[in-house]
Short mmCIF file of N, CA and C in Angstrom, two decimals:
data_model
loop_
_atom_site.label_atom_id
_atom_site.label_comp_id
_atom_site.label_asym_id
_atom_site.label_seq_id
_atom_site.Cartn_x
_atom_site.Cartn_y
_atom_site.Cartn_z
N MET P 159 -13.77 11.82 -6.61
CA MET P 159 -12.53 11.35 -7.19
C MET P 159 -12.86 10.44 -8.37
N ARG P 160 -11.99 10.46 -9.36
CA ARG P 160 -12.15 9.62 -10.54
C ARG P 160 -10.79 9.02 -10.89
N THR P 161 -10.77 7.74 -11.22
CA THR P 161 -9.53 7.06 -11.54
C THR P 161 -9.63 6.42 -12.92
N ILE P 162 -8.55 6.52 -13.68
CA ILE P 162 -8.44 5.82 -14.96
C ILE P 162 -7.19 4.95 -14.90
N SER P 163 -7.20 3.88 -15.70
CA SER P 163 -6.08 2.95 -15.66
C SER P 163 -5.95 2.22 -16.98
N THR P 164 -4.71 1.95 -17.37
CA THR P 164 -4.42 1.14 -18.55
C THR P 164 -3.27 0.20 -18.19
N ALA P 165 -3.17 -0.91 -18.89
CA ALA P 165 -2.12 -1.89 -18.59
C ALA P 165 -1.59 -2.48 -19.88
N ILE P 166 -0.35 -2.98 -19.80
CA ILE P 166 0.27 -3.62 -20.96
C ILE P 166 1.36 -4.56 -20.47
N ASP P 167 1.60 -5.62 -21.23
CA ASP P 167 2.72 -6.53 -20.95
C ASP P 167 3.85 -6.21 -21.91
N ILE P 168 5.04 -6.11 -21.35
CA ILE P 168 6.24 -5.75 -22.12
C ILE P 168 7.26 -6.86 -21.95
N GLN P 169 7.83 -7.33 -23.06
CA GLN P 169 8.81 -8.40 -23.02
C GLN P 169 10.21 -7.85 -22.74
N ALA P 170 10.37 -7.36 -21.52
CA ALA P 170 11.64 -6.85 -21.02
C ALA P 170 11.52 -6.81 -19.50
N SER P 171 12.64 -6.80 -18.83
CA SER P 171 12.63 -6.81 -17.36
C SER P 171 12.11 -5.47 -16.82
N PRO P 172 11.60 -5.47 -15.58
CA PRO P 172 11.17 -4.21 -14.97
C PRO P 172 12.28 -3.16 -14.94
N GLU P 173 13.52 -3.61 -14.76
CA GLU P 173 14.65 -2.68 -14.74
C GLU P 173 14.85 -2.01 -16.11
N GLN P 174 14.67 -2.78 -17.18
CA GLN P 174 14.80 -2.21 -18.52
C GLN P 174 13.68 -1.21 -18.80
N VAL P 175 12.46 -1.55 -18.40
CA VAL P 175 11.32 -0.65 -18.58
C VAL P 175 11.54 0.62 -17.76
N TRP P 176 11.97 0.44 -16.52
CA TRP P 176 12.23 1.58 -15.63
C TRP P 176 13.23 2.55 -16.24
N ALA P 177 14.31 2.02 -16.80
CA ALA P 177 15.36 2.87 -17.37
C ALA P 177 14.80 3.81 -18.44
N VAL P 178 13.90 3.31 -19.28
CA VAL P 178 13.29 4.14 -20.32
C VAL P 178 12.28 5.11 -19.71
N LEU P 179 11.52 4.62 -18.75
CA LEU P 179 10.46 5.41 -18.13
C LEU P 179 11.00 6.64 -17.40
N VAL P 180 12.14 6.53 -16.75
CA VAL P 180 12.67 7.66 -15.97
C VAL P 180 13.69 8.50 -16.74
N ASP P 181 13.93 8.15 -18.00
CA ASP P 181 14.80 8.97 -18.86
C ASP P 181 13.93 10.06 -19.48
N PHE P 182 13.56 11.04 -18.68
CA PHE P 182 12.61 12.07 -19.11
C PHE P 182 13.12 12.85 -20.32
N ALA P 183 14.41 13.11 -20.37
CA ALA P 183 14.98 13.84 -21.50
C ALA P 183 14.84 13.05 -22.80
N GLY P 184 14.75 11.73 -22.71
CA GLY P 184 14.62 10.88 -23.90
C GLY P 184 13.19 10.72 -24.40
N TYR P 185 12.21 11.29 -23.69
CA TYR P 185 10.82 11.13 -24.09
C TYR P 185 10.55 11.61 -25.52
N ALA P 186 11.23 12.62 -25.96
CA ALA P 186 10.99 13.17 -27.30
C ALA P 186 11.20 12.12 -28.39
N ALA P 187 12.04 11.14 -28.13
CA ALA P 187 12.36 10.13 -29.14
C ALA P 187 11.27 9.07 -29.31
N TRP P 188 10.36 8.93 -28.32
CA TRP P 188 9.41 7.83 -28.42
C TRP P 188 8.01 8.11 -27.87
N ASN P 189 7.87 9.06 -26.98
CA ASN P 189 6.62 9.22 -26.23
C ASN P 189 5.64 10.15 -26.97
N PRO P 190 4.49 9.63 -27.41
CA PRO P 190 3.54 10.46 -28.15
C PRO P 190 2.70 11.39 -27.26
N PHE P 191 2.68 11.13 -25.96
CA PHE P 191 1.84 11.90 -25.05
C PHE P 191 2.65 12.93 -24.26
N ILE P 192 3.70 12.47 -23.61
CA ILE P 192 4.59 13.38 -22.87
C ILE P 192 5.86 13.50 -23.71
N ARG P 193 5.89 14.50 -24.56
CA ARG P 193 6.98 14.60 -25.54
C ARG P 193 8.20 15.33 -25.03
N GLU P 194 8.07 16.03 -23.92
CA GLU P 194 9.21 16.75 -23.35
C GLU P 194 9.20 16.52 -21.85
N GLY P 195 10.38 16.26 -21.30
CA GLY P 195 10.46 16.05 -19.87
C GLY P 195 11.84 16.35 -19.33
N SER P 196 11.86 16.71 -18.06
CA SER P 196 13.12 16.90 -17.37
C SER P 196 12.89 16.68 -15.89
N GLY P 197 13.98 16.47 -15.19
CA GLY P 197 13.92 16.22 -13.76
C GLY P 197 14.44 14.84 -13.45
N GLU P 198 14.42 14.51 -12.14
CA GLU P 198 14.90 13.21 -11.70
C GLU P 198 13.81 12.48 -10.94
N ALA P 199 13.81 11.18 -11.07
CA ALA P 199 12.84 10.34 -10.37
C ALA P 199 13.33 10.08 -8.95
N ILE P 200 13.24 11.11 -8.12
CA ILE P 200 13.60 10.99 -6.70
C ILE P 200 12.46 11.59 -5.88
N VAL P 201 12.15 10.95 -4.77
CA VAL P 201 11.05 11.42 -3.92
C VAL P 201 11.30 12.87 -3.51
N GLY P 202 10.28 13.70 -3.72
CA GLY P 202 10.37 15.12 -3.42
C GLY P 202 10.88 15.95 -4.58
N GLY P 203 11.38 15.28 -5.62
CA GLY P 203 11.88 15.99 -6.79
C GLY P 203 10.75 16.60 -7.61
N LYS P 204 11.08 17.63 -8.36
CA LYS P 204 10.12 18.27 -9.26
C LYS P 204 10.46 17.88 -10.69
N LEU P 205 9.44 17.52 -11.44
CA LEU P 205 9.59 17.21 -12.86
C LEU P 205 8.97 18.35 -13.66
N THR P 206 9.41 18.50 -14.89
CA THR P 206 8.74 19.38 -15.84
C THR P 206 8.35 18.50 -17.01
N LEU P 207 7.05 18.39 -17.25
CA LEU P 207 6.53 17.50 -18.30
C LEU P 207 5.62 18.28 -19.22
N ARG P 208 5.84 18.16 -20.52
CA ARG P 208 4.99 18.82 -21.51
C ARG P 208 4.17 17.74 -22.19
N MET P 209 2.87 17.78 -21.96
CA MET P 209 1.95 16.78 -22.50
C MET P 209 1.27 17.31 -23.75
N TYR P 210 1.11 16.41 -24.69
CA TYR P 210 0.45 16.72 -25.96
C TYR P 210 -0.76 15.79 -26.10
N PRO P 211 -1.89 16.17 -25.52
CA PRO P 211 -3.08 15.31 -25.62
C PRO P 211 -3.49 15.12 -27.07
N GLU P 212 -4.04 13.95 -27.36
CA GLU P 212 -4.46 13.59 -28.71
C GLU P 212 -5.39 14.64 -29.33
N ASN P 213 -6.35 15.11 -28.57
CA ASN P 213 -7.31 16.08 -29.09
C ASN P 213 -7.34 17.33 -28.21
N GLY P 214 -6.18 17.93 -28.02
CA GLY P 214 -6.14 19.11 -27.17
C GLY P 214 -4.87 19.90 -27.36
N ARG P 215 -4.75 20.92 -26.57
CA ARG P 215 -3.57 21.77 -26.64
C ARG P 215 -2.48 21.26 -25.71
N PRO P 216 -1.22 21.45 -26.09
CA PRO P 216 -0.12 21.04 -25.21
C PRO P 216 -0.21 21.78 -23.87
N MET P 217 0.19 21.09 -22.81
CA MET P 217 0.17 21.65 -21.47
C MET P 217 1.46 21.26 -20.76
N THR P 218 1.99 22.19 -19.98
CA THR P 218 3.17 21.90 -19.18
C THR P 218 2.75 21.78 -17.72
N PHE P 219 3.18 20.69 -17.09
CA PHE P 219 2.93 20.46 -15.68
C PHE P 219 4.25 20.33 -14.96
N LYS P 220 4.26 20.67 -13.69
CA LYS P 220 5.46 20.54 -12.87
C LYS P 220 5.10 19.72 -11.62
N PRO P 221 4.93 18.41 -11.82
CA PRO P 221 4.53 17.56 -10.70
C PRO P 221 5.67 17.29 -9.72
N GLU P 222 5.28 16.88 -8.52
CA GLU P 222 6.23 16.48 -7.49
C GLU P 222 6.23 14.95 -7.41
N VAL P 223 7.42 14.38 -7.36
CA VAL P 223 7.56 12.92 -7.27
C VAL P 223 7.23 12.47 -5.85
N LEU P 224 6.26 11.56 -5.75
CA LEU P 224 5.83 11.03 -4.45
C LEU P 224 6.49 9.69 -4.13
N ALA P 225 6.77 8.89 -5.15
CA ALA P 225 7.39 7.57 -4.97
C ALA P 225 8.25 7.27 -6.19
N ALA P 226 9.41 6.68 -5.93
CA ALA P 226 10.32 6.29 -7.01
C ALA P 226 11.11 5.08 -6.52
N GLU P 227 10.56 3.89 -6.77
CA GLU P 227 11.21 2.64 -6.41
C GLU P 227 11.63 1.97 -7.70
N PRO P 228 12.93 2.01 -8.04
CA PRO P 228 13.40 1.47 -9.32
C PRO P 228 12.87 0.07 -9.61
N GLY P 229 12.31 -0.06 -10.81
CA GLY P 229 11.77 -1.33 -11.25
C GLY P 229 10.43 -1.69 -10.64
N LYS P 230 9.84 -0.78 -9.83
CA LYS P 230 8.58 -1.10 -9.16
C LYS P 230 7.50 -0.04 -9.32
N VAL P 231 7.78 1.20 -8.91
CA VAL P 231 6.73 2.22 -8.95
C VAL P 231 7.31 3.62 -9.11
N LEU P 232 6.62 4.39 -9.94
CA LEU P 232 6.90 5.82 -10.10
C LEU P 232 5.56 6.53 -9.94
N ARG P 233 5.50 7.45 -8.97
CA ARG P 233 4.25 8.17 -8.70
C ARG P 233 4.55 9.66 -8.51
N TRP P 234 3.71 10.48 -9.14
CA TRP P 234 3.83 11.92 -8.95
C TRP P 234 2.46 12.54 -8.81
N VAL P 235 2.42 13.76 -8.28
CA VAL P 235 1.17 14.50 -8.19
C VAL P 235 1.36 15.84 -8.90
N GLY P 236 0.39 16.15 -9.76
CA GLY P 236 0.38 17.42 -10.46
C GLY P 236 -0.90 18.16 -10.11
N ARG P 237 -0.79 19.48 -10.10
CA ARG P 237 -1.95 20.29 -9.73
C ARG P 237 -2.17 21.38 -10.76
N LEU P 238 -3.45 21.70 -10.96
CA LEU P 238 -3.82 22.79 -11.85
C LEU P 238 -4.01 24.04 -10.99
N ILE P 239 -3.16 24.98 -11.16
CA ILE P 239 -3.15 26.29 -10.50
C ILE P 239 -2.95 26.17 -8.98
N VAL P 240 -3.95 25.71 -8.24
CA VAL P 240 -3.83 25.61 -6.78
C VAL P 240 -4.31 24.22 -6.32
N PRO P 241 -3.76 23.71 -5.22
CA PRO P 241 -4.23 22.41 -4.71
C PRO P 241 -5.73 22.43 -4.43
N GLY P 242 -6.37 21.31 -4.80
CA GLY P 242 -7.80 21.17 -4.54
C GLY P 242 -8.69 21.56 -5.70
N LEU P 243 -8.14 22.21 -6.70
CA LEU P 243 -8.92 22.61 -7.86
C LEU P 243 -9.02 21.44 -8.84
N PHE P 244 -7.87 20.91 -9.23
CA PHE P 244 -7.81 19.73 -10.10
C PHE P 244 -6.44 19.11 -9.90
N ASP P 245 -6.40 18.06 -9.08
CA ASP P 245 -5.15 17.39 -8.75
C ASP P 245 -5.15 16.00 -9.37
N GLY P 246 -4.02 15.63 -9.92
CA GLY P 246 -3.89 14.30 -10.51
C GLY P 246 -2.70 13.56 -9.93
N THR P 247 -2.95 12.39 -9.37
CA THR P 247 -1.86 11.53 -8.88
C THR P 247 -1.66 10.44 -9.92
N HIS P 248 -0.51 10.51 -10.58
CA HIS P 248 -0.17 9.64 -11.70
C HIS P 248 0.75 8.54 -11.20
N GLU P 249 0.52 7.31 -11.66
CA GLU P 249 1.36 6.20 -11.18
C GLU P 249 1.65 5.20 -12.29
N PHE P 250 2.90 4.76 -12.32
CA PHE P 250 3.32 3.63 -13.15
C PHE P 250 3.74 2.54 -12.17
N THR P 251 3.11 1.38 -12.26
CA THR P 251 3.47 0.24 -11.44
C THR P 251 4.02 -0.85 -12.34
N LEU P 252 5.19 -1.38 -12.00
CA LEU P 252 5.83 -2.42 -12.79
C LEU P 252 5.90 -3.69 -11.95
N ARG P 253 5.50 -4.81 -12.56
CA ARG P 253 5.55 -6.09 -11.87
C ARG P 253 6.18 -7.12 -12.80
N ALA P 254 7.17 -7.82 -12.30
CA ALA P 254 7.82 -8.86 -13.09
C ALA P 254 6.83 -9.98 -13.37
N THR P 255 6.88 -10.51 -14.58
CA THR P 255 6.03 -11.63 -14.97
C THR P 255 6.89 -12.91 -14.99
N PRO P 256 6.26 -14.08 -14.88
CA PRO P 256 7.02 -15.35 -14.84
C PRO P 256 7.92 -15.56 -16.06
N ASP P 257 7.56 -14.97 -17.20
CA ASP P 257 8.36 -15.17 -18.41
C ASP P 257 9.51 -14.17 -18.55
N GLY P 258 9.79 -13.41 -17.50
CA GLY P 258 10.90 -12.45 -17.54
C GLY P 258 10.49 -11.07 -18.04
N GLY P 259 9.23 -10.90 -18.31
CA GLY P 259 8.74 -9.60 -18.80
C GLY P 259 8.24 -8.73 -17.66
N THR P 260 7.48 -7.71 -18.06
CA THR P 260 6.94 -6.74 -17.11
C THR P 260 5.47 -6.49 -17.40
N HIS P 261 4.67 -6.51 -16.36
CA HIS P 261 3.28 -6.06 -16.46
C HIS P 261 3.27 -4.63 -15.94
N LEU P 262 2.95 -3.69 -16.83
CA LEU P 262 2.94 -2.27 -16.49
C LEU P 262 1.51 -1.79 -16.38
N VAL P 263 1.20 -1.12 -15.27
CA VAL P 263 -0.09 -0.47 -15.09
C VAL P 263 0.18 1.02 -14.95
N GLN P 264 -0.50 1.80 -15.77
CA GLN P 264 -0.42 3.25 -15.69
C GLN P 264 -1.79 3.75 -15.25
N SER P 265 -1.84 4.55 -14.21
CA SER P 265 -3.12 5.02 -13.71
C SER P 265 -3.01 6.46 -13.23
N GLU P 266 -4.15 7.08 -13.08
CA GLU P 266 -4.20 8.41 -12.49
C GLU P 266 -5.52 8.58 -11.75
N SER P 267 -5.41 9.15 -10.57
CA SER P 267 -6.58 9.48 -9.76
C SER P 267 -6.72 10.99 -9.75
N PHE P 268 -7.89 11.45 -10.16
CA PHE P 268 -8.17 12.87 -10.23
C PHE P 268 -9.09 13.26 -9.08
N LYS P 269 -8.78 14.36 -8.43
CA LYS P 269 -9.69 14.87 -7.41
C LYS P 269 -9.64 16.40 -7.42
N GLY P 270 -10.69 16.99 -6.91
CA GLY P 270 -10.77 18.44 -6.85
C GLY P 270 -12.09 18.96 -7.37
N LEU P 271 -12.29 20.24 -7.23
CA LEU P 271 -13.55 20.88 -7.58
C LEU P 271 -13.91 20.75 -9.06
N LEU P 272 -12.93 20.71 -9.95
CA LEU P 272 -13.21 20.69 -11.39
C LEU P 272 -13.44 19.29 -11.97
N VAL P 273 -13.18 18.24 -11.21
CA VAL P 273 -13.30 16.87 -11.73
C VAL P 273 -14.67 16.60 -12.36
N PRO P 274 -15.78 16.98 -11.73
CA PRO P 274 -17.08 16.69 -12.34
C PRO P 274 -17.30 17.37 -13.70
N PHE P 275 -16.56 18.43 -13.96
CA PHE P 275 -16.75 19.20 -15.20
C PHE P 275 -15.78 18.82 -16.31
N LEU P 276 -14.82 17.95 -16.00
CA LEU P 276 -13.78 17.62 -16.97
C LEU P 276 -13.81 16.15 -17.39
N GLY P 277 -15.00 15.54 -17.37
CA GLY P 277 -15.14 14.12 -17.72
C GLY P 277 -14.63 13.77 -19.10
N LYS P 278 -14.93 14.59 -20.09
CA LYS P 278 -14.51 14.32 -21.47
C LYS P 278 -12.98 14.35 -21.58
N MET P 279 -12.36 15.31 -20.92
CA MET P 279 -10.90 15.42 -20.94
C MET P 279 -10.26 14.21 -20.26
N ILE P 280 -10.85 13.76 -19.16
CA ILE P 280 -10.33 12.59 -18.43
C ILE P 280 -10.44 11.34 -19.30
N GLU P 281 -11.55 11.17 -20.00
CA GLU P 281 -11.71 10.02 -20.90
C GLU P 281 -10.66 10.04 -22.01
N GLY P 282 -10.38 11.21 -22.55
CA GLY P 282 -9.35 11.34 -23.58
C GLY P 282 -7.97 11.01 -23.04
N THR P 283 -7.75 11.33 -21.78
CA THR P 283 -6.47 11.02 -21.15
C THR P 283 -6.24 9.52 -21.10
N GLN P 284 -7.28 8.74 -20.90
CA GLN P 284 -7.12 7.28 -20.88
C GLN P 284 -6.60 6.78 -22.23
N ARG P 285 -7.09 7.34 -23.33
CA ARG P 285 -6.58 6.95 -24.66
C ARG P 285 -5.10 7.34 -24.80
N ASN P 286 -4.75 8.51 -24.28
CA ASN P 286 -3.36 8.94 -24.33
C ASN P 286 -2.46 8.01 -23.52
N PHE P 287 -2.96 7.51 -22.38
CA PHE P 287 -2.20 6.55 -21.59
C PHE P 287 -1.95 5.27 -22.40
N ALA P 288 -2.98 4.78 -23.06
CA ALA P 288 -2.84 3.56 -23.87
C ALA P 288 -1.81 3.77 -24.98
N ASN P 289 -1.83 4.94 -25.61
CA ASN P 289 -0.85 5.25 -26.65
C ASN P 289 0.56 5.29 -26.08
N LEU P 290 0.72 5.88 -24.89
CA LEU P 290 2.03 5.93 -24.24
C LEU P 290 2.50 4.51 -23.93
N ASN P 291 1.61 3.68 -23.39
CA ASN P 291 1.98 2.29 -23.07
C ASN P 291 2.50 1.56 -24.30
N GLU P 292 1.76 1.69 -25.42
CA GLU P 292 2.17 1.00 -26.66
C GLU P 292 3.53 1.52 -27.14
N ALA P 293 3.75 2.82 -27.05
CA ALA P 293 5.03 3.39 -27.48
C ALA P 293 6.16 2.95 -26.58
N LEU P 294 5.89 2.86 -25.29
CA LEU P 294 6.91 2.39 -24.33
C LEU P 294 7.28 0.94 -24.64
N LYS P 295 6.27 0.12 -24.88
CA LYS P 295 6.52 -1.30 -25.24
C LYS P 295 7.40 -1.39 -26.48
N LYS P 296 7.05 -0.64 -27.49
CA LYS P 296 7.81 -0.65 -28.74
C LYS P 296 9.25 -0.20 -28.51
N ARG P 297 9.41 0.85 -27.71
CA ARG P 297 10.75 1.39 -27.43
C ARG P 297 11.60 0.38 -26.68
N VAL P 298 11.04 -0.20 -25.63
CA VAL P 298 11.82 -1.11 -24.79
C VAL P 298 12.10 -2.43 -25.52
N GLU P 299 11.12 -2.94 -26.23
CA GLU P 299 11.29 -4.22 -26.93
C GLU P 299 12.14 -4.08 -28.20
N GLY P 300 12.15 -2.87 -28.78
CA GLY P 300 12.85 -2.65 -30.04
C GLY P 300 14.33 -2.54 -29.88
#
């Protein structure tokens, strides 16, 4: 298994950050990594997300929502072709800060047979997460 993680502080409440984060249809207006999205942030729900990696081809994933606690955590799992080949559990964790802002951590744990062979792609994904975090901050604070 391999995990990547990025974090950012946003000067807005967790509820404000959450509202932008789960507005999947609105991703096209601000999100440089996941530019298209649909679905609802409800446990067991299916999302459709079109990712545009910085140095790669666009990919569509249809992850299942594992956790959706408004203002706290959004977690989904996506799989490449079949379970166990290349599975990614993606998570956004939001924590209120003393100044009324939000500390956001975005992470993903990868597991499966292909993980050892996709190290370069996983490293690139971390840069895409950082770009998404910065865009989310700009969107929510703006």
